[in-house]
Amino acid sequence: MLVFIARRLFVSVWVFLVATVVVFFLATNIRDPLADARQLPDQARASKIAEITERMHLDDPALVRYFRWLGDLLTGNFGKDREGQKVNAALDHALSATLQLIIGATVIAIVVGITIGVISALRQYTALDQSVTFVAFVCFSLPLFWVGTLLKQFLALDFNDWLADPEISPLFIGGISLITGLGCGALVVGDRRTRWAVFGITTVAMVALLIALSASEWFADPGLGPIVIALTAVGGALGFTALVSGLEWKPPLQAALIAAALGVVASLALDPVLDDPQLITLLGLAVLTALICGAVGWFLGGELYRRSAIPAAVFTGLFTGAVIFTDRMFQSFADYSDSVGGRPISTIGAETPNYEGTFWETGLDSFGHLALPTLALVLISLATYTRYTRASMLEVMNQDFVRTARAKGLGERAVITRHVLRNGLIPITTLVAYDIGTIIGGAVVTEQVFGWSAMGSLLFKGIEEGDPMPIMAFFVVSGGAIVVFNTIADLAYAFLDPRIRLS
Amino acid sequence: MTSQTQTAEAGTPPPPQAGDAAQGLNIVARSQGQLIRRRFFRHRGALVGMVLFFLVVLLAVSSIGWGPIPGWWDKDATTTGTVTNGGDPTLSVVPGFLGGGGVHLGEHPFGQDNTGRDYFALTMRGTQTSLLIAIIVGLVSTLVGTVVGAVAGYFRGRTESVLMRITDVVIAVPTLLLAGLIGVIVAGHGILLFALFLGLCLWTQIARLVRGEVLSLREKEFVEAARSVGTPARRIIFKHILPNTMGIIIVSATLAIASAVLTESALSFLSLGVQPPDTSLGRLITDYRTALSVRPWLFYWPGLFIVAIALSVNFIGDGLRDAFDPRQTRVRD
Amino acid sequence: MTSLTPPANTPTAPDVPTDASIIEAEEEVHAGRTLADSQPPSDEEILVVEDLTVEFPTDDGLVKAVRGVDYTLHAREVLGIVGESGSGKSVSSMAVMGLLPKNARVRGSIRYRGRDLLKLRPKEQRALRGRNIAMIFQDPMTSLNPVRSVGDQLSEAVLAHHLVPRKQAMARAKEMLDLVGIPQAERRLRAYPHEFSGGMRQRVMIAMAIINDPDVIIADEPTTALDVTVQAQILEKLLEVKDAVNAAIVLITHDLGVIAGMAHRTLVMYAGKPVEVGETDQVFYTPRMPYTAGLLGSIPSLEGERDGRLRPIAGTPPSLINLPSGCPFSPRCPLATDVCREREPELAEKGDDHLAACHHSDRLAEAEDATAFFRVPEEER
């Protein structure tokens, strides 16, 4: 195993080095870096040309320049661009912006995409499955830059306008409710009558909810309040228990409910801490929540139920935390919205320049800027995960060992979670890794559409000026990520699939 | 996933065999090709995709003609003129009795840009370019990918590791970066060269796919048999192995065309692809994207055509995949 | 928890040298056991199948996979079901397990100890599955989950039906591996299926089937995917565990040779229907249905009584969508006459507890060698 890892790493390093050579030679040949200087008036021209030639070592052969660049890189120095600015400084800024975008979008796309794919596979050939498949195909075929611009135009501008007078039109209420109802009706297991009942109930409930929210102008000053938090937490407890072990066993359900109760009580007790926390405090609280809930599950689960009580409690605890987090964000919304002139969804840049506020307000600021680019990126990559997950699940579901699992007398949930999901998701892990190149490309386009100055700008600056240094910085990060993720994918595959582990 | 596979484990009748009819048994014999065709035509999405794709191609080619051949549309993509009625599209599809303006094309069905050029002609030219590039990219990438994958898979050993390392190197460079740099270098040399090089950037997935397939096929008995009677390697690859991977090659080629449309338009949008005086759908969007709030049609039409092409080709690809391999293939090294 | 106590005659783990190699050769651990040694069947009827039909709607039409099957399984009995692929033998047993695809249309009744399985709610059905009625599948290579350890998959079967700690379920799993003759069971619990050979995997499948002490074991072609040398071991093991857990076995196969020393009674199926039922010896030595005779003629014989030549049945089984009129075997039958092509024969008594569905049973009874009706193919002459 160790030999396998070592060999894989060795190959990866070589592949990466060869790739840097290829990119470097392409980058030195795209455009004449002196083109601008040659346009200058006579006296300035010669000195400018000499200056740039000196700075970019244009007199040296490309090979020499490559090795100089490589030497610098090994000391963590990305060199200087045509203007003599250090690339490192620009890279730091660009990378953090791009990472925000990519990480958020990828995580959402993976979680949502896989979930939809799994549900779609479990409900194969139903109306739900067919609509999901169709929507996935449409998303698959959308040009990212086109969608991004459309989102900017309609979602951001129109949403901000609407927020000034947040009243929902009856047509909209009807539409949203109908879609929610149809979605819930399609998800539910059961005969025609149960489906219609669920459809009716959810539609009516949604209409009532939206009318209430609209009348109280909730969207201008949102918030959940302790009662809604408590109800959501209990709902989460029931949901997670149903997923993990089913509701017929007492101990896991008790553990999850206690976790939910603890969360709600803690939110009240921690009120002063949560007013303007540090990120690190919140992370600490999350870890603490997981530990406490784990302990609750361990004690209540006893020897027989530990394996289901612990995850049920931990998931419920973290979910409750997330609900409380959302509530805090909501509470700060009115203040934030006022401070940015009532236009919380931004269409340009990664943050409001010079904005200062509490943790929640800066959080909302980031969210407002990230929302649309992330949505655009998610829409595009979601489809890939949905399609592959569905295909992978269906393939596993038709295999003999799933029939064996049923023949043992396992319940449907155990068959799906322990046999189908576990096997079906292994190839998805590699897909996620292989897809990183596409995501980087998508991020560059998105940044362009939404006017972010991030990794993409580095690349365009280099191409514009015929300057290899920013291009190489872009490549070291993006290509490095691709190589690292591909390596991880191969190793992860070997780790997850024992058949490969041994060979 | 067709319904047959679901019942296969327990219930399907034995496979029909030719010659049974002679014994009075009522069994319909079907060849492999017939089965594939039947499965394809049962795929509703694929059929709709096929019709849509055909219509787009027909419209793009017949309206403004191809090269020296004139089309039925009387305006071209370069002549400027006076802007009438703010350049509003004159296309109307709502019939008069429904309260619309009747079904007609009008003077400028897709409107005009700010210099008065006919946007229908422009969009059709962009569609032609985008389609041409996509098809060339599809062909080139499939050809390169298939050859690399087949050779690597068949010969194994040193050949395989060298070829696969080259593939890894190409994969390590983000497509956008590689294609963008090459796009800038070949800019001004016309779209054909650009398409060729774009194809040379996009073959890696097909190579991995074909290699995987060939690796499993070369262990099959019929290949073993061919080898044991001394058939040369080239003949084995082309006569025995590749015909059996035709399914996944055709499917990948189709999907490659769909993704090429999107890649080309993204590159052109970033000004790294098609350069003026040529135009493509992506180029049109980037040229007119600031007009979204004043002349939104300049932004919508090319986008809709990109979606139409990509969507129809993707559906055709899905239908082909179902037809060739009801189990669904997926990308795995 | 009584059902989890170890069976009385658990053999002690055999002495095996500590072997580093992952895949070991099959080892013959026990002396051969024959049907005669095993406990005889009783009169208690535990599984009664009556007029079972299964149909699948497909794009090409309705596939009539099973067209009326009746049989009774007594406690500790081994019932062999023989037929070509597509004869409905597997489908009918999947119906017993309740594992047919959702689109299957099932009619008739399957009574297990008096309860009709087809009328049970899914939950009740699940509770019986794997606990009272267990199944062994054809291909041990694909029937185990490749990414989970064998111990995990075995103990899961226990945990599906018993509220016991995992540790106890694992102990039970180890016991079962010992019972089916897998050496170093403790260590093998942690191994993955691909680390076992085919025969060893089938032993794991047997262990999984008996781990909850079932009354009925359905073995669907348990030896078809195995090497010939391993087949006999697996069959003996099957008889051995049958006594260990006091179960009855439904042994499904296309191979009459497998049935010979294994089954008390045999049921021959053709085109979704039983065509001959009787004591195994009766079916073998005095077949009353030409199809059975044809099957017998296609077994290679070492004894030379039939001049050593194979007499295969010409043609292929009929399409289950468009069955020929009359007897479905008539297009392939050397004895077929007009009546066969017009009227499908009913299963009728042809001797002591011996039923067959044929208009011409008498001609078979008169013949000295029933298989002689089938011609030796031209090229072999």
Coordinates of C-alpha atoms in Angstrom, one line a residue, chain C residues 92-351:
Chain C
S92 CA -41.3 -19.4 -9.0
S93 CA -38.7 -19.6 -6.2
M94 CA -38.2 -15.8 -6.3
A95 CA -42.0 -15.6 -5.8
V96 CA -41.6 -17.7 -2.7
M97 CA -39.0 -15.3 -1.4
G98 CA -41.1 -12.2 -2.4
L99 CA -38.2 -10.9 -4.4
L100 CA -39.8 -10.5 -7.8
P101 CA -39.5 -7.2 -9.5
K102 CA -42.2 -4.7 -8.8
N103 CA -43.9 -5.1 -12.2
A104 CA -44.5 -8.9 -11.8
R105 CA -48.1 -10.1 -11.6
V106 CA -48.3 -13.0 -9.2
R107 CA -51.4 -15.1 -8.6
G108 CA -52.2 -18.3 -6.7
S109 CA -51.1 -19.1 -3.2
I110 CA -47.8 -19.9 -1.4
R111 CA -48.5 -21.1 2.1
Y112 CA -45.7 -21.3 4.6
R113 CA -46.9 -23.2 7.7
G114 CA -50.4 -22.3 6.7
R115 CA -49.8 -18.5 6.1
D116 CA -50.2 -17.3 2.6
L117 CA -47.1 -15.4 1.8
L118 CA -48.7 -13.6 -1.1
K119 CA -51.3 -12.0 1.3
L120 CA -48.8 -10.9 3.9
R121 CA -47.9 -7.2 4.3
P122 CA -44.4 -6.3 3.1
K123 CA -43.2 -6.0 6.7
E124 CA -44.4 -9.5 7.6
Q125 CA -42.9 -10.9 4.5
R126 CA -39.6 -9.3 5.3
A127 CA -39.6 -10.8 8.8
L128 CA -39.9 -14.3 7.3
R129 CA -37.3 -13.7 4.6
G130 CA -33.9 -14.8 5.6
R131 CA -35.2 -16.1 8.9
N132 CA -37.7 -18.8 8.1
I133 CA -37.0 -19.1 4.4
A134 CA -33.5 -18.5 3.2
M135 CA -31.9 -18.5 -0.2
I136 CA -28.6 -19.4 -1.8
F137 CA -27.9 -17.9 -5.2
Q138 CA -26.2 -19.1 -8.3
D139 CA -23.2 -16.9 -8.6
P140 CA -21.2 -16.5 -5.4
M141 CA -18.9 -14.1 -7.2
T142 CA -21.5 -11.4 -7.5
S143 CA -23.9 -12.3 -4.7
L144 CA -21.7 -10.9 -1.9
N145 CA -21.1 -7.1 -1.6
P146 CA -17.5 -6.6 -2.7
V147 CA -16.8 -3.6 -0.4
R148 CA -18.0 -5.0 2.9
S149 CA -16.3 -7.7 5.0
V150 CA -17.7 -11.2 5.1
G151 CA -18.3 -11.0 8.9
D152 CA -20.1 -7.7 8.4
Q153 CA -22.4 -9.2 5.8
L154 CA -23.0 -12.4 7.9
S155 CA -23.7 -10.6 11.1
E156 CA -26.0 -8.2 9.3
A157 CA -28.3 -11.2 8.5
V158 CA -28.5 -11.9 12.2
L159 CA -29.1 -8.3 13.2
A160 CA -31.9 -8.0 10.7
H161 CA -34.0 -10.4 12.7
H162 CA -32.6 -10.5 16.2
L163 CA -32.1 -7.7 18.7
V164 CA -28.6 -8.7 19.8
P165 CA -25.4 -6.8 20.3
R166 CA -23.1 -6.8 17.2
K167 CA -20.5 -8.8 19.1
Q168 CA -22.9 -11.7 19.6
A169 CA -23.9 -11.6 15.9
M170 CA -20.3 -11.8 14.9
A171 CA -19.8 -14.8 17.2
R172 CA -22.7 -16.5 15.5
A173 CA -21.2 -15.6 12.1
K174 CA -17.9 -17.3 13.2
E175 CA -19.8 -20.4 14.3
M176 CA -21.5 -20.6 10.9
L177 CA -18.2 -20.3 9.0
D178 CA -16.8 -23.1 11.1
L179 CA -19.9 -25.2 10.4
V180 CA -19.6 -24.8 6.6
G181 CA -15.9 -25.7 6.8
I182 CA -14.1 -22.4 6.3
P183 CA -10.8 -22.6 8.1
Q184 CA -9.6 -19.9 10.4
A185 CA -13.1 -18.5 10.6
E186 CA -12.1 -15.8 13.1
R187 CA -9.6 -14.3 10.7
R188 CA -11.8 -14.8 7.7
L189 CA -14.6 -12.7 9.2
R190 CA -12.5 -9.6 8.5
A191 CA -11.7 -10.6 4.9
Y192 CA -13.5 -9.3 1.8
P193 CA -15.3 -11.6 -0.7
H194 CA -12.6 -11.2 -3.4
E195 CA -10.2 -12.8 -1.0
F196 CA -12.1 -16.1 -1.2
S197 CA -12.2 -18.6 -3.9
G198 CA -15.5 -19.4 -5.6
G199 CA -16.2 -22.5 -3.6
M200 CA -15.3 -20.7 -0.4
R201 CA -17.7 -17.9 -1.3
Q202 CA -20.5 -20.3 -1.9
R203 CA -19.8 -21.7 1.6
V204 CA -20.1 -18.2 2.9
M205 CA -23.5 -18.0 1.1
I206 CA -24.6 -21.2 2.7
A207 CA -23.5 -19.9 6.1
M208 CA -25.5 -16.8 5.5
A209 CA -28.6 -18.9 4.6
I210 CA -28.5 -21.0 7.7
I211 CA -27.4 -18.3 10.1
N212 CA -31.0 -17.7 11.4
D213 CA -31.9 -21.4 11.5
P214 CA -34.4 -21.4 8.7
D215 CA -37.0 -24.1 7.9
V216 CA -36.7 -23.8 4.2
I217 CA -33.6 -23.2 2.1
I218 CA -34.0 -22.4 -1.5
A219 CA -30.8 -23.1 -3.4
D220 CA -31.0 -21.7 -6.9
E221 CA -28.3 -23.4 -9.1
P222 CA -25.9 -23.4 -6.1
T223 CA -23.2 -25.2 -8.0
T224 CA -23.6 -24.0 -11.6
A225 CA -20.9 -21.3 -11.4
L226 CA -18.4 -23.6 -9.7
D227 CA -15.6 -25.9 -10.8
V228 CA -16.8 -29.5 -11.2
T229 CA -14.4 -30.6 -8.4
V230 CA -15.9 -28.2 -6.0
Q231 CA -19.5 -28.9 -6.9
A232 CA -19.7 -32.2 -5.1
Q233 CA -18.2 -30.6 -1.9
I234 CA -20.8 -27.9 -1.9
L235 CA -23.7 -30.3 -2.4
E236 CA -22.5 -32.5 0.5
K237 CA -22.1 -29.4 2.6
L238 CA -25.7 -28.5 1.7
L239 CA -26.9 -31.9 2.9
E240 CA -24.9 -31.5 6.1
V241 CA -26.2 -28.1 7.0
K242 CA -29.7 -29.3 6.2
D243 CA -29.4 -31.7 9.1
A244 CA -27.6 -29.2 11.3
V245 CA -30.5 -26.7 11.1
N246 CA -33.3 -29.2 10.4
A247 CA -34.3 -27.5 7.2
A248 CA -36.0 -28.6 4.0
I249 CA -34.3 -27.7 0.7
V250 CA -35.7 -26.7 -2.6
L251 CA -32.8 -27.4 -5.0
I252 CA -33.1 -25.7 -8.3
T253 CA -30.9 -26.7 -11.2
H254 CA -30.8 -27.3 -14.9
D255 CA -28.5 -30.3 -14.3
L256 CA -30.2 -33.6 -13.7
G257 CA -26.8 -34.9 -12.5
V258 CA -27.0 -32.6 -9.5
I259 CA -30.4 -33.9 -8.5
A260 CA -29.5 -37.6 -8.7
G261 CA -28.0 -38.1 -5.3
M262 CA -29.5 -35.0 -3.7
A263 CA -33.3 -34.9 -3.9
H264 CA -36.0 -37.0 -2.4
R265 CA -38.5 -35.9 -5.0
T266 CA -38.0 -34.1 -8.3
L267 CA -40.2 -31.7 -10.3
V268 CA -39.4 -31.1 -13.9
M269 CA -40.5 -27.8 -15.4
Y270 CA -41.0 -26.8 -19.0
A271 CA -42.3 -23.4 -20.3
G272 CA -43.5 -22.3 -16.9
K273 CA -45.3 -25.5 -15.9
P274 CA -44.4 -28.7 -14.1
V275 CA -44.4 -31.5 -16.6
E276 CA -43.3 -34.4 -14.4
V277 CA -43.3 -34.9 -10.6
G278 CA -42.3 -37.9 -8.6
E279 CA -39.8 -39.7 -6.5
T280 CA -36.4 -38.9 -7.9
D281 CA -35.7 -42.5 -8.8
Q282 CA -39.0 -42.8 -10.6
V283 CA -38.3 -39.7 -12.6
F284 CA -34.9 -41.0 -13.5
Y285 CA -35.6 -44.6 -14.3
T286 CA -39.1 -44.5 -15.6
P287 CA -39.7 -41.0 -17.1
R288 CA -43.3 -40.5 -18.3
M289 CA -42.7 -37.2 -20.2
P290 CA -40.5 -37.1 -23.3
Y291 CA -38.9 -33.8 -22.1
T292 CA -37.6 -35.6 -19.0
A293 CA -36.3 -38.4 -21.2
G294 CA -34.7 -35.9 -23.4
L295 CA -32.9 -34.3 -20.5
L296 CA -31.7 -37.7 -19.4
G297 CA -30.4 -38.3 -22.9
S298 CA -28.4 -35.2 -22.8
I299 CA -26.3 -36.2 -19.8
P300 CA -23.0 -37.8 -20.7
S301 CA -23.0 -41.3 -19.4
L302 CA -20.0 -43.3 -18.4
E303 CA -21.8 -46.6 -18.1
G304 CA -22.2 -47.1 -21.8
E305 CA -25.7 -48.5 -21.5
R306 CA -26.9 -46.0 -24.1
D307 CA -24.0 -46.6 -26.4
G308 CA -22.3 -43.6 -24.8
R309 CA -23.7 -41.1 -27.3
L310 CA -25.4 -37.9 -26.3
R311 CA -28.9 -37.4 -27.5
P312 CA -29.6 -33.7 -27.2
I313 CA -33.1 -32.2 -27.5
A314 CA -33.4 -30.4 -30.8
G315 CA -34.5 -26.7 -30.9
T316 CA -34.9 -24.2 -28.2
P317 CA -37.5 -23.5 -25.5
P318 CA -40.5 -21.7 -26.8
S319 CA -41.1 -17.9 -26.4
L320 CA -43.0 -17.3 -23.2
I321 CA -44.9 -14.5 -24.9
N322 CA -46.3 -16.6 -27.8
L323 CA -46.6 -20.1 -26.6
P324 CA -47.3 -22.7 -29.3
S325 CA -50.8 -24.1 -29.2
G326 CA -51.2 -27.4 -27.5
C327 CA -48.3 -29.0 -25.6
P328 CA -45.5 -26.4 -25.5
F329 CA -42.9 -29.1 -25.9
S330 CA -44.6 -30.5 -29.1
P331 CA -42.4 -28.6 -31.6
R332 CA -39.3 -30.4 -30.2
C333 CA -40.9 -33.7 -29.3
P334 CA -40.1 -36.8 -31.3
L335 CA -43.4 -38.4 -30.1
A336 CA -45.6 -35.4 -31.0
T337 CA -48.9 -36.1 -32.8
D338 CA -51.8 -34.0 -33.8
V339 CA -53.4 -34.2 -30.4
C340 CA -50.3 -32.7 -28.9
R341 CA -50.4 -29.7 -31.1
E342 CA -54.1 -29.1 -30.3
R343 CA -54.5 -29.7 -26.6
E344 CA -52.1 -29.1 -23.8
P345 CA -52.0 -32.2 -21.5
E346 CA -52.8 -31.9 -17.8
L347 CA -50.5 -33.1 -15.1
A348 CA -52.0 -36.6 -14.4
E349 CA -51.2 -39.6 -12.2
K350 CA -49.1 -42.1 -14.2
G351 CA -48.1 -44.3 -11.3

